[in-house]
Structures are given as structure tokens and as C-alpha cells.
Tab-separated table of C-alpha atoms and ligand atoms in Angstrom:
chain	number	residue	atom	x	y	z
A	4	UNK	CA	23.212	-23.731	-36.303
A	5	UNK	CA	20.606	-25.658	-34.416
A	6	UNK	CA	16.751	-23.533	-34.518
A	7	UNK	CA	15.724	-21.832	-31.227
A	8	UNK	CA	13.075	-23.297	-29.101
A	9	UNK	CA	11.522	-22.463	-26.724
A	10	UNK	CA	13.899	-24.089	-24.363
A	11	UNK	CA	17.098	-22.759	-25.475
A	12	UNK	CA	15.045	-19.327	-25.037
A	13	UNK	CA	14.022	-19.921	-21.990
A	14	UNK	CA	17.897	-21.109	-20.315
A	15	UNK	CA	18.903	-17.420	-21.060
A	16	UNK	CA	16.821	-15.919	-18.871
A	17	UNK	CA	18.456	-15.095	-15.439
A	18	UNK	CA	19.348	-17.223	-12.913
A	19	UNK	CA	17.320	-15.452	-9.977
A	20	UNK	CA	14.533	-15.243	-12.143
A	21	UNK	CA	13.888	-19.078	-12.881
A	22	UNK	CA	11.659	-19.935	-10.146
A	23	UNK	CA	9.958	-16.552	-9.744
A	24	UNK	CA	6.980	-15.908	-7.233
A	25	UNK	CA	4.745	-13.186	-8.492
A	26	UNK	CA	2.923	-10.509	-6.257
A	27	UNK	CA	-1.130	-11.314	-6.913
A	28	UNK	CA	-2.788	-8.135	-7.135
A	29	UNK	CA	-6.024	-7.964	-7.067
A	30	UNK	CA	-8.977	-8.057	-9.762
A	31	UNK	CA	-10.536	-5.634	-11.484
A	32	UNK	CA	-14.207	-5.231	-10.794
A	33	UNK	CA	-15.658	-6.242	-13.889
A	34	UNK	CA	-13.496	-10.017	-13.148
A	35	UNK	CA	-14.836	-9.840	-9.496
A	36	UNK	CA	-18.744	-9.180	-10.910
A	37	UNK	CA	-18.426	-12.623	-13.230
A	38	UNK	CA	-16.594	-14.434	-10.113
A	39	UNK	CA	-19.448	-13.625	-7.583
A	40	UNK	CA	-22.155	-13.557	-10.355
A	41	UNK	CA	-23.617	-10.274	-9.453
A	42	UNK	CA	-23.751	-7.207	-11.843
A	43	UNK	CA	-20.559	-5.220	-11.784
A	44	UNK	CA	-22.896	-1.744	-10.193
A	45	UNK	CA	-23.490	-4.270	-7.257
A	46	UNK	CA	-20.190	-5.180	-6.594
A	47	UNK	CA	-18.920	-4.006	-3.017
A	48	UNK	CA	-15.137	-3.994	-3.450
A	49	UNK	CA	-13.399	-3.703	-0.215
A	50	UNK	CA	-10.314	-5.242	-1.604
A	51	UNK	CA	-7.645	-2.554	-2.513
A	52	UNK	CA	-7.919	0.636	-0.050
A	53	UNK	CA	-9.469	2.690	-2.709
A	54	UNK	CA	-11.430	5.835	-2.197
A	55	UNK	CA	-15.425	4.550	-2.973
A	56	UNK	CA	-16.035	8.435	-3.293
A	57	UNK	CA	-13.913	8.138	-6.543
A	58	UNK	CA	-11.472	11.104	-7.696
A	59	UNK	CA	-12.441	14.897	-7.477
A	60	UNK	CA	-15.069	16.292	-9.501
A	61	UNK	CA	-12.242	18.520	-11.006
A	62	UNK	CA	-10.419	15.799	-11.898
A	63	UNK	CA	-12.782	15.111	-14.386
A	64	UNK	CA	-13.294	17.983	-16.157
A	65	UNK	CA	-9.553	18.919	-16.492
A	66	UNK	CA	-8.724	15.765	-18.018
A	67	UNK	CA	-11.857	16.444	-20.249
A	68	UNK	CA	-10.615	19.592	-20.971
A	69	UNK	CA	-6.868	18.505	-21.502
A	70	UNK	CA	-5.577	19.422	-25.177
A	71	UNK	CA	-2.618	17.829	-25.630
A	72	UNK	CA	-2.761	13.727	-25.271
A	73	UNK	CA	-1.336	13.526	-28.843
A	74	UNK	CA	1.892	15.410	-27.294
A	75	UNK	CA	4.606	13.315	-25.077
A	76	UNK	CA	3.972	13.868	-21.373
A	77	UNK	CA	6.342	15.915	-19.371
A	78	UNK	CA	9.034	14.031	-18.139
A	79	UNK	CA	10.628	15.692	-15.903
A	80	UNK	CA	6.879	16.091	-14.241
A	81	UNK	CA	7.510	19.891	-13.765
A	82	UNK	CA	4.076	21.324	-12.819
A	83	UNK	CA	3.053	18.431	-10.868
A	84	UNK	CA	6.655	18.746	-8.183
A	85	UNK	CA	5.708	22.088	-8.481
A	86	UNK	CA	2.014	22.032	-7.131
A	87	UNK	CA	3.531	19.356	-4.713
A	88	UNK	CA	6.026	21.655	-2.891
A	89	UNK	CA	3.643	23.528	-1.276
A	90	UNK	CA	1.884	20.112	0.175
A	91	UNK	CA	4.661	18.192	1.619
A	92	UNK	CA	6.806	21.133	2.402
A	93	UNK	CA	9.894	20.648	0.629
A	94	UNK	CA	11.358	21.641	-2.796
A	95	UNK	CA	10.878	20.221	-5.846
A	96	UNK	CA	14.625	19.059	-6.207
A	97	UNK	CA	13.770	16.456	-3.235
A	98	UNK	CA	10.482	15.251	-5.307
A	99	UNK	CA	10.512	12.239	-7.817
A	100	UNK	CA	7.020	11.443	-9.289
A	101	UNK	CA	6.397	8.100	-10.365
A	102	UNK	CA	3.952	5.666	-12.285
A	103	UNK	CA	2.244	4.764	-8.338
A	104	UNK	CA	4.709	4.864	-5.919
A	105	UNK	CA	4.976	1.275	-6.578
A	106	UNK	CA	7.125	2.237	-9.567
A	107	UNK	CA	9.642	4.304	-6.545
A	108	UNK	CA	9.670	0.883	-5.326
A	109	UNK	CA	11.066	-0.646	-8.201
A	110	UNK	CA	13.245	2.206	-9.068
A	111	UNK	CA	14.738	2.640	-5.471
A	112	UNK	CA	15.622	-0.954	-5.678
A	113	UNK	CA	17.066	-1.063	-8.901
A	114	UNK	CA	19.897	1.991	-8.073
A	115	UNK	CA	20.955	0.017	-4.705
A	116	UNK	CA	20.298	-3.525	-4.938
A	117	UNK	CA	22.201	-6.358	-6.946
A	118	UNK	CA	22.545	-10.238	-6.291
A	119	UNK	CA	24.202	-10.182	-2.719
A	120	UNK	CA	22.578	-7.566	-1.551
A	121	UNK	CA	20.399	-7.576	0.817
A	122	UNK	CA	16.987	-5.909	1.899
A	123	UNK	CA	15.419	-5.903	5.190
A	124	UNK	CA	11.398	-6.518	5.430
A	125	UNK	CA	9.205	-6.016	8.233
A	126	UNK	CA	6.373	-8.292	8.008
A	127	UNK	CA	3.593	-9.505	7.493
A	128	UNK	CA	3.749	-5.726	4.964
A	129	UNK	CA	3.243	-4.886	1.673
A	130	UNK	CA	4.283	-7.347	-0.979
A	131	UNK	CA	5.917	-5.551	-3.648
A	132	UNK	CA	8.405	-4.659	-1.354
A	133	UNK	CA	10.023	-8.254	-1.344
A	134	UNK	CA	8.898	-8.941	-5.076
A	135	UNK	CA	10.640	-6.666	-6.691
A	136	UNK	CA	13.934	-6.823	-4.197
A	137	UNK	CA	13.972	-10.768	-5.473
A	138	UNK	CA	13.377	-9.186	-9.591
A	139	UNK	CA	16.261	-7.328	-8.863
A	140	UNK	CA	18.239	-10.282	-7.002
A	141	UNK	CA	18.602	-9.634	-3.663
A	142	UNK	CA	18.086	-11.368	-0.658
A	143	UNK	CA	14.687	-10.040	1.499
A	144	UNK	CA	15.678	-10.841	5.449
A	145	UNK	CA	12.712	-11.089	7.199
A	146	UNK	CA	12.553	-9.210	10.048
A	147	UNK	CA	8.536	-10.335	11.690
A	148	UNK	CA	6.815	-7.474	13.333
A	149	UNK	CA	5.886	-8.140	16.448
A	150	UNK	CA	2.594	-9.592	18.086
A	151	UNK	CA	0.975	-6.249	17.773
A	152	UNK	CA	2.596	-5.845	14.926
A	153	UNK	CA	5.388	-3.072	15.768
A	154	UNK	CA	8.532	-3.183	14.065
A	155	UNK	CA	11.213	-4.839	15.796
A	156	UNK	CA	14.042	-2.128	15.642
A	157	UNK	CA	16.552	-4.844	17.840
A	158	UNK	CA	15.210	-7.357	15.642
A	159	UNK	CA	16.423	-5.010	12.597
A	160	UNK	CA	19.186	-4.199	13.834
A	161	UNK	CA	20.401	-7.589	15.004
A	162	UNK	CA	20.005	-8.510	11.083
A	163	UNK	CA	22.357	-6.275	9.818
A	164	UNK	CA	25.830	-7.183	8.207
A	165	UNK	CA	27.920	-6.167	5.670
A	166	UNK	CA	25.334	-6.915	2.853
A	167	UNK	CA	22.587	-5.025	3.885
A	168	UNK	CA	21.403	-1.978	1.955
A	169	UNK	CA	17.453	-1.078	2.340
A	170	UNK	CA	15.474	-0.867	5.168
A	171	UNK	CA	11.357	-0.785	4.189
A	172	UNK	CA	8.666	0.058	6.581
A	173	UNK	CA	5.395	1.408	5.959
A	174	UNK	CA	3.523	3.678	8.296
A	175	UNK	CA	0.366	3.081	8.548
A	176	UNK	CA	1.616	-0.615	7.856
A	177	UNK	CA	-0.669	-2.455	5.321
A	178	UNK	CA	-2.509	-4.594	6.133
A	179	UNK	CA	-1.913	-4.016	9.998
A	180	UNK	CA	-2.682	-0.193	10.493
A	181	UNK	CA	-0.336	0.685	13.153
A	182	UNK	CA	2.227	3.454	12.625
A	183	UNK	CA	5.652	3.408	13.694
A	184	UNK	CA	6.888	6.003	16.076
A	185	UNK	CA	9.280	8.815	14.536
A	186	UNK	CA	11.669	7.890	17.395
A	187	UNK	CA	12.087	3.705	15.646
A	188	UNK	CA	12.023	5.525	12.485
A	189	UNK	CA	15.050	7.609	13.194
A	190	UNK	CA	16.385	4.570	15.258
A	191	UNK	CA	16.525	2.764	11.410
A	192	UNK	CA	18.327	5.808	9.893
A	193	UNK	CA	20.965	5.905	12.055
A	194	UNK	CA	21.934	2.042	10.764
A	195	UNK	CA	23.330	3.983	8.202
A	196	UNK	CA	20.757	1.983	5.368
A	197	UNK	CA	18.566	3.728	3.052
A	198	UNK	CA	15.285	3.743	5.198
A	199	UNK	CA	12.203	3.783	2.994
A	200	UNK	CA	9.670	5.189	4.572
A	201	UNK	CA	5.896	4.062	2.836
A	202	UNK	CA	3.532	6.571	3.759
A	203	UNK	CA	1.026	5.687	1.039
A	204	UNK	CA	-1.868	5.890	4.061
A	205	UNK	CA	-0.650	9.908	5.190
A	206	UNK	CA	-3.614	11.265	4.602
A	207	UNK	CA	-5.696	9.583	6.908
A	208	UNK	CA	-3.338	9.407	9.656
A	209	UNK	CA	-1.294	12.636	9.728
A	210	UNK	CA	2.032	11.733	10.666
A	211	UNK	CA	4.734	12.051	8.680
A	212	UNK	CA	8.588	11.368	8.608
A	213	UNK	CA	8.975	13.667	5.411
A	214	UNK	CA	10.058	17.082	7.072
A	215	UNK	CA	13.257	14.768	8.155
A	216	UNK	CA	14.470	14.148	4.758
A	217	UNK	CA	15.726	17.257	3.582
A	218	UNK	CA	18.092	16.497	7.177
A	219	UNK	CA	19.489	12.911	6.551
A	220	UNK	CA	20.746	11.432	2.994
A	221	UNK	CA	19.645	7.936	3.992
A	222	UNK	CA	15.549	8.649	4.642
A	223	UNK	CA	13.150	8.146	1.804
A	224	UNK	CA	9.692	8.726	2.046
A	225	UNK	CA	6.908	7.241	-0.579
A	226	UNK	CA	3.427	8.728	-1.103
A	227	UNK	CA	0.847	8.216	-3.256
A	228	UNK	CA	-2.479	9.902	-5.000
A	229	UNK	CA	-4.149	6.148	-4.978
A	230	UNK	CA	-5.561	5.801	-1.829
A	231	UNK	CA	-6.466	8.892	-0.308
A	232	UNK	CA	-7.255	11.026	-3.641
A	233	UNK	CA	-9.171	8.625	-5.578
A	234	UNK	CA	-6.280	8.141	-8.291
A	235	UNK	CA	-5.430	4.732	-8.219
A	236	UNK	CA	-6.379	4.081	-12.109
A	237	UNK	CA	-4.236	6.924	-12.603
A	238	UNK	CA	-1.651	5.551	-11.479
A	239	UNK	CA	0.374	8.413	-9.746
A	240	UNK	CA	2.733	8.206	-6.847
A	241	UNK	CA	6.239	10.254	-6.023
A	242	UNK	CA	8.567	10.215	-3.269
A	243	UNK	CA	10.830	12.458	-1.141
A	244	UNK	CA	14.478	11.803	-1.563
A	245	UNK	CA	17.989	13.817	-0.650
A	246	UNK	CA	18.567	15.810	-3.742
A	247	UNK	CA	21.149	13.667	-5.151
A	248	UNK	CA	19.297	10.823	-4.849
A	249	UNK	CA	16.136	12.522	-6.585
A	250	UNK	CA	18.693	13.114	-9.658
A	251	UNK	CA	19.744	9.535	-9.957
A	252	UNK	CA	16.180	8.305	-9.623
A	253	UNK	CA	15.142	10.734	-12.142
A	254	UNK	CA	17.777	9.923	-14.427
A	255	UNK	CA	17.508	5.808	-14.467
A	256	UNK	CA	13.610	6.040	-14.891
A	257	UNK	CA	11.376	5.658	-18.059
A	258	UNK	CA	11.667	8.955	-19.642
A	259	UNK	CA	7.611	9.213	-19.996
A	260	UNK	CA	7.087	7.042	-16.958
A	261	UNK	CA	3.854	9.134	-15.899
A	262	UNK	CA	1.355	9.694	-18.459
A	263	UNK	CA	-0.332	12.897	-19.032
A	264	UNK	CA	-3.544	12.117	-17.862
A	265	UNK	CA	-1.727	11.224	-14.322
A	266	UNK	CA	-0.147	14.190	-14.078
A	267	UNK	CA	-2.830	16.631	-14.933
A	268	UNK	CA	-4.720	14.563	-12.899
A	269	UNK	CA	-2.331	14.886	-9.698
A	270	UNK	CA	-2.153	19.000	-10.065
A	271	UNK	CA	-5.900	19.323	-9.986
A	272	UNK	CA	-5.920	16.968	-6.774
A	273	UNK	CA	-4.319	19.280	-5.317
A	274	UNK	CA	-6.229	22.575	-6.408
A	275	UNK	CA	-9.564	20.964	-4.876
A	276	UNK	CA	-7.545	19.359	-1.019
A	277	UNK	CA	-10.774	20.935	0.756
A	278	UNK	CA	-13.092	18.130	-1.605
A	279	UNK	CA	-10.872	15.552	-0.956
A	280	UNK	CA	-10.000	15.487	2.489
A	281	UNK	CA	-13.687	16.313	3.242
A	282	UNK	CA	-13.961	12.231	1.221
A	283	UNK	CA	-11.003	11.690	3.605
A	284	UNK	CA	-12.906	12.888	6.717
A	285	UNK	CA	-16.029	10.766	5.771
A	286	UNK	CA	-14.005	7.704	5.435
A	287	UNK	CA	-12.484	8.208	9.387
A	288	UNK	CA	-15.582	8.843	10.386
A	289	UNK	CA	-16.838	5.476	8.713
A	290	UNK	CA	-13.634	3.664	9.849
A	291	UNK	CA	-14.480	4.247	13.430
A	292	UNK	CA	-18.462	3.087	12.786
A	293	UNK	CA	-17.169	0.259	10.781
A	294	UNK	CA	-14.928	-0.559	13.723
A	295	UNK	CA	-17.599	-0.518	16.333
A	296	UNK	CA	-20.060	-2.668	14.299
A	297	UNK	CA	-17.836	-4.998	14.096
A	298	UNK	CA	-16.369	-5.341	17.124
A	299	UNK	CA	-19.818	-6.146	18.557
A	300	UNK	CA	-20.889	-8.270	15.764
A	301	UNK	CA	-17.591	-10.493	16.730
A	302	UNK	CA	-18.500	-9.813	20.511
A	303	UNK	CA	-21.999	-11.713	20.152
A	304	UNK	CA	-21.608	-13.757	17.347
A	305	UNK	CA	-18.359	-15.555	18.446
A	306	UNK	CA	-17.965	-18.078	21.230
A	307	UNK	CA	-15.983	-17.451	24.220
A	308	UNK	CA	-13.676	-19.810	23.169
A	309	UNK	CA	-13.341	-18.245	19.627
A	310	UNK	CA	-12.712	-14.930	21.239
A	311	UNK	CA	-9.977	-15.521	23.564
A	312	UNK	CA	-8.324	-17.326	20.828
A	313	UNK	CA	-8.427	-14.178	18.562
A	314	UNK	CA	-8.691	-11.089	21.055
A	315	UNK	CA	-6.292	-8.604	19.865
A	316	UNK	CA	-5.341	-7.546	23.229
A	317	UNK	CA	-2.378	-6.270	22.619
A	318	UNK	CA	-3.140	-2.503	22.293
A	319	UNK	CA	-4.054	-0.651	25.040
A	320	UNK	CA	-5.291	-3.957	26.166
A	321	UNK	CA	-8.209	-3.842	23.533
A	322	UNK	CA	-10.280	-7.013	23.364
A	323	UNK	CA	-11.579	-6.761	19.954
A	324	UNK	CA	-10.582	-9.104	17.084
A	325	UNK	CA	-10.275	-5.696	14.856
A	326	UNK	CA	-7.184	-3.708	14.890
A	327	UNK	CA	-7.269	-0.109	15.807
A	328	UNK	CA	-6.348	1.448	12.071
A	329	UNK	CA	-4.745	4.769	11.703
A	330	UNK	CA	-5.294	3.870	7.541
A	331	UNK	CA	-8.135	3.220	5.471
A	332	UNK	CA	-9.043	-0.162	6.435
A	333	UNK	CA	-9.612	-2.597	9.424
A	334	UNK	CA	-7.441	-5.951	10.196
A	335	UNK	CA	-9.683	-8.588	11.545
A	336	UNK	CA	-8.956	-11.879	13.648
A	337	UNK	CA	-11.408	-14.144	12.735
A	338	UNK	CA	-9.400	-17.069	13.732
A	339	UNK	CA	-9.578	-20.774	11.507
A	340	UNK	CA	-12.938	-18.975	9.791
A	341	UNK	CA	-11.009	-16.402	8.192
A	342	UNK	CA	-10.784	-17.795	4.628
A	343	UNK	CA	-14.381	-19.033	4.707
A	344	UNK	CA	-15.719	-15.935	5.308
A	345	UNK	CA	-14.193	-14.324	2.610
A	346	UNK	CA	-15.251	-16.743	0.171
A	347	UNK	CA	-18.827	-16.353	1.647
A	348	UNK	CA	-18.647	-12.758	1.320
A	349	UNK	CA	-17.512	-12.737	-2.169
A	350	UNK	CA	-21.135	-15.622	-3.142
A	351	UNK	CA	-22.896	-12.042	-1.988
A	352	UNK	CA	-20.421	-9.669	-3.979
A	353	UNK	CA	-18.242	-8.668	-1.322
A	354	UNK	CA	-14.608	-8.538	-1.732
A	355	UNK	CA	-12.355	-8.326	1.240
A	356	UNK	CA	-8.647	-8.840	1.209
A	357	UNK	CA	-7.691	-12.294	2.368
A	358	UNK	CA	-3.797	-13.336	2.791
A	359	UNK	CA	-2.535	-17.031	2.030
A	360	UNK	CA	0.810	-16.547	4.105
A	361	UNK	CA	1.386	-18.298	7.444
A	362	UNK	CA	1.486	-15.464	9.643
A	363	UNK	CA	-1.958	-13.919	8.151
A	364	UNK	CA	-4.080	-17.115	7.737
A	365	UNK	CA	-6.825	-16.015	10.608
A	366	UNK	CA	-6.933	-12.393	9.337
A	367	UNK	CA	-8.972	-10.824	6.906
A	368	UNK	CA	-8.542	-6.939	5.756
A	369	UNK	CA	-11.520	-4.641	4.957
A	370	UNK	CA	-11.595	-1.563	3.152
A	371	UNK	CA	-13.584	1.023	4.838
A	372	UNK	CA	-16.637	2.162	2.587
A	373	UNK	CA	-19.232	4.476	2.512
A	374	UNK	CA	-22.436	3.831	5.050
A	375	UNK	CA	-24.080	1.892	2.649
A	376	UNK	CA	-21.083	-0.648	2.207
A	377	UNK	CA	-20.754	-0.880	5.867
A	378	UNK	CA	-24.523	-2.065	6.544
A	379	UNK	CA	-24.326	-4.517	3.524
A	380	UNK	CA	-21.035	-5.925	4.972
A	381	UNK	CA	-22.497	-6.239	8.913
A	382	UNK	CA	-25.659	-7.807	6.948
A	383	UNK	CA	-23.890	-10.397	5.033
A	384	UNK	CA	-21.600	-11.184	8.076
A	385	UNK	CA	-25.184	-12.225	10.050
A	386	UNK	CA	-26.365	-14.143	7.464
A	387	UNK	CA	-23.148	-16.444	6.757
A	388	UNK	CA	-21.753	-16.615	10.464
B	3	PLP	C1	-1.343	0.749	-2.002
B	3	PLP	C2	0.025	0.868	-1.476
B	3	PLP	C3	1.062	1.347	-2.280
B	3	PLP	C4	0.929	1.486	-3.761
B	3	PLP	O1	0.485	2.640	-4.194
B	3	PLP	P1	0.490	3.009	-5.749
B	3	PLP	O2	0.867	4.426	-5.693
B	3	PLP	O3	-0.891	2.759	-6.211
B	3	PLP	O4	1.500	2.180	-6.469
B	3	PLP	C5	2.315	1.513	-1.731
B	3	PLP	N1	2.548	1.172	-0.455
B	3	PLP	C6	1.588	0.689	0.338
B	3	PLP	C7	1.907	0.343	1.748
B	3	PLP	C8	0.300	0.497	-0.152
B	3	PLP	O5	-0.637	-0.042	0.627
């Protein structure tokens, strides 16, 4: 028998997964701080839709006070569906907690999807909703959004044939902002797919598809405690499925998939909703500030020519190159500048999210901050333009 090398080792891995493009996620501060050469407390990260007013203050001191670490975490995440019925209105056997909702991703996927099948993608969206249907092996039809970034429901359903199995569209869409109307939404679920429905931006937007899935077995929703409640280290998302489905999901996934610190974590979120959404209600308020500074920086800084290039006109006939966001962050049209203003932000410690795919080359995506973020953004932005 001939040795192993690395070779032989590596012909047994799957077919699908020979050529594999990974998501990129983004750094962690303390990698962005040795990038941009400024101390990691000056770091502004504006990258990853976080909450810069961190987790609640009773956050802390329960996980503090937490006893058992030594002991397996729950895994059927009792107390946490529990605490959770009472804040998206349905009961616990419709609730599936996972590792970030990016793990309901992944787990969705993996009960419906084999090579062959296929899923259908709205974009320019969130990544991980393609990356993991190609771990899994099946085929991602594209389905673009349109120029303002709406979902093309005709489009959609034009795609469909025999093969096709998932539907994903999230509301507020990252990195656009826009929702999608509960009318498209229900225009998706009566293809017959499973319809996930992302809402990991809910909280700053309001609308919500989730009262709907107790009624139809084919509508998913996703949420998430990263975004809005400060959790994203935590790692703590769940979704809202037809009971059945809940039971499969809940029996295919890693029996300790969300660790205790997440899940005490998650309950005491949602004991202290008037502290959060009061860090929710100062981020709105920034978004709007944020939006307004910027549209007139754009407004004096850029030339005529640059802004009829990039005018998002196609809301409500809005001239700005920001998008109106109903989420935590703003789109902006900066046009061929795009990716040289992100690298000049990041020289002064700035991050912003900047996307290397054809459709999204003239955009970048900005966090909203606190105050203080916002003026050192609009400050940088004069000094490099
Ligand atoms: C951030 C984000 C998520 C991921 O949330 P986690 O719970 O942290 O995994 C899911 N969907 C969308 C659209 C997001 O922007």
C-alpha cells in the first residue's frame, strides 16, 4: 500500500467543493488597529452593522453572575424560546435558536438542498446565503434586484423549474436597506418554495413577515440578537419555522450548538427591551443625521457630472447618492471613487464596508455610529475628497 500524501488526501474531498469561493467576513478590530496603524480604542469600525452602544448593562452582570459554564448548555434552548414567545408572538414549538442566525442559514440549507437543487438569490444580498447553498451543492440562480434594488418577484418567478427549492430575501436587504412589501413576500410563498425571510435588521425597521408563519408551512423567518442587541460576539440568532419544520431543524443541529453564555445572554436581552431599543432609537435618530450630512457633503463636494452619474433617483425621486435605509446603515454611490475612499478612510482608522462584485463596485456601506463617529467620518471625508 502506497503512503498518503497530501494529494491522494486531497482527491477525496468532494467534487463541488474543489474550487470553493469563501465568504470574507470581516476583521476583528484588533487586525483592523495594526492594518490602519492606529491604537485599537481609536478604531472607528463601521464595517459589520454592530451596535457601538455594545450589549445591555445586564448582560454583563448575568453572565458574571452565571454558575454553571462547567455544565453542558441547554440544548434544546428552553428558557431562551421561552422568553422569546412573548417577543415575536408565537410559541415556542415554531422557534429554533441558533449559533447567529447564520447557523439557520446553514441548517435550513442542509435539510432541503442537495447537488441539483437549486436556490434562488436576490442580489446584490447577503453572502452567506449563496456560500453555503454552493457548501451544500446546489446551484444559486441569480435573480438581480432591481435598479432600486426591489426584488424582482416576475424575475423570481420566471426562474423557477422543477429544481428549485429556496427562495432567500432579506428585509431590510443588506447592504441596500430597502424592505420588501408583505404583498411580494406572500407573492414568493405562494411559488410553493420555502421562502426565507432574513429579518436580521427588525428592530430598526418594524415590519415583520413573522405573524404569517404560524399560517403557511413554506415561510421562514430569521432574526438575530447581533445587530440590534449588541450580541454579535455572542453569537445568537433563531428563526420562526412551521412546527414540523422547527423539529427537523432541531433535530439535525449540533446538540450544544449555542453556548451558555449566548443563551443567558439572549434571556437577559430581553428582560432589559426598554435599554436596548432606547440604543435602537439613538441609532435612527443618528441614521437620519448621518444621512443628511452626507447627502450634502456629496451635494457640494461632487461635480455635477459626478452626481448625475451616481444620483440615486430612484426613490421617491431622491437625488442623493445615499440610500434611504430602513436598517442600521447607509448605501452610498460614490461612483469610480468608491474603493479609494475606503482605503483612505481606513489610513485614518475608519472601516466602512466596501464590495468587490460587479454590481457593487461604486458603492460603499456605512454603519451608523454614535455622534462622535459620525463627525469623525464627515471630517475624514473633507480631508481625503
Ligand atoms: C448580519 C446579518 C446576519 C447574520 O447574523 P448573525 O446572527 O450574526 O449570524 C444575517 N442576515 C443578514 C441579512 C445580516 O446582515
Amino acid at each position: 500500500m502506497s503512503s498518503p500524501n497530501s494529494e491522494s488526501i486531497e482527491r477525496l474531498i468532494l467534487q463541488h467543493l474543489q474550487g470553493f469561493h469563501p465568504y470574507h467576513p470581516v476583521q476583528p478590530p484588533e487586525v483592523l488597529s495594526r492594518r490602519a496603524g492606529v491604537p485599537p480604542e481609536k478604531v472607528i469600525k463601521l464595517d459589520s452593522n454592530e451596535n457601538p452602544y455594545g450589549c445591555s448593562p445586564r448582560v454583563r452582570e448575568a453572565l458574571g453572575q452565571y454558575g454553571l459554564y462547567h455544565i453542558y448548555p441547554d440544548p434544546a434552548h428552553a428558557g431562551l424560546r421561552e422568553a422569546l414567545e412573548g417577543y415575536v408572538g408565537l410559541g415556542r414549538e415554531h422557534i429554533v435558536v441558533g449559533s447567529g442566525s447564520d447557523e439557520l442559514i446553514d441548517l435550513i440549507l442542509r435539510l432541503f438542498i442537495e447537488p441539483g437543487d437549486k436556490v434562488i438569490n436576490c442580489e446584490p444580498t447577503f453572502e452567506p446565503y449563496r456560500v453555503r447553498t454552493d457548501v451544500c451543492g446546489g446551484e444559486v440562480v441569480v435573480v438581480p434586484r432591481d435598479e432600486g434594488f426591489a426584488v424582482d418577484v416576475d424575475g423570481v418567478e420566471r426562474a423557477l423549474d422543477k429544481a428549485t427549492k429556496v427562495i432567500f430575501v432579506a428585509t431590510p436587504n443588506n447592504p441596500s436597506g430597502n424592505t420588501t412589501p408583505l404583498g411580494d413576500i406572500l407573492r414568493l410563498v405562494d411559488t410553493g418554495r420555502v421562502v426565507v425571510v432574513d429579518e436580521a435588521y427588525f428592530e430598526f425597521c418594524g415590519e415583520t413577515a413573522a405573524p404569517l408563519v404560524a399560517r403557511y408551512p413554506n415561510l421562514f423567518v430569521l432574526r438575530t440578537f447581533s445587530k440590534w442587541a449588541g450580541l454579535a460576539g455572542l453569537r445568537v440568532g433563531y428563526g420562526l419555522f412551521p412546527t414540523a419544520i422547527a423539529q427537523r431543524l432541531q433535530d439535525i443541529k449540533l446538540p450544544y450548538n449555542v453556548n451558555a453564555a449566548a443563551q443567558v445572554a439572549g434571556r437577559e436581552s430581553l428582560k432589559d427591551l426598554d435599554h436596548i431599543q432606547g440604543t435602537v432609537k439613538a441609532i435612527l435618530t443618528e441614521r437620519e443625521r448621518l444621512y443628511g450630512l452626507l447627502s450634502n457633503f456629496f451635494r457640494e463636494n461632487m461635480t455635477d457630472d459626478e452626481q448625475s452619474s451616481v444620483a440615486v433617483d430612484l426613490l421617491r425621486g431622491l437625488s442623493s447618492p445615499v440610500l434611504p435605509s430602513r436598517a442600521n446603515f447607509l448605501l452610498c454611490r460614490l461612483g469610480s471613487r468608491a474603493n479609494e475612499v475606503k482605503e483612505s478612510l481606513e489610513r485614518k482608522g475608519i472601516f466602512v464596508r466596501y464590495f468587490n462584485t460587479p454590481r457593487m463596485l461604486d458603492y460603499i456601506r456605512i454603519t451608523v455610529g454614535k455622534p462622535e463617529h459620525t463627525d469623525a467620518l464627515i471630517e475624514a471625508l473633507k480631508e481625503i475628497w
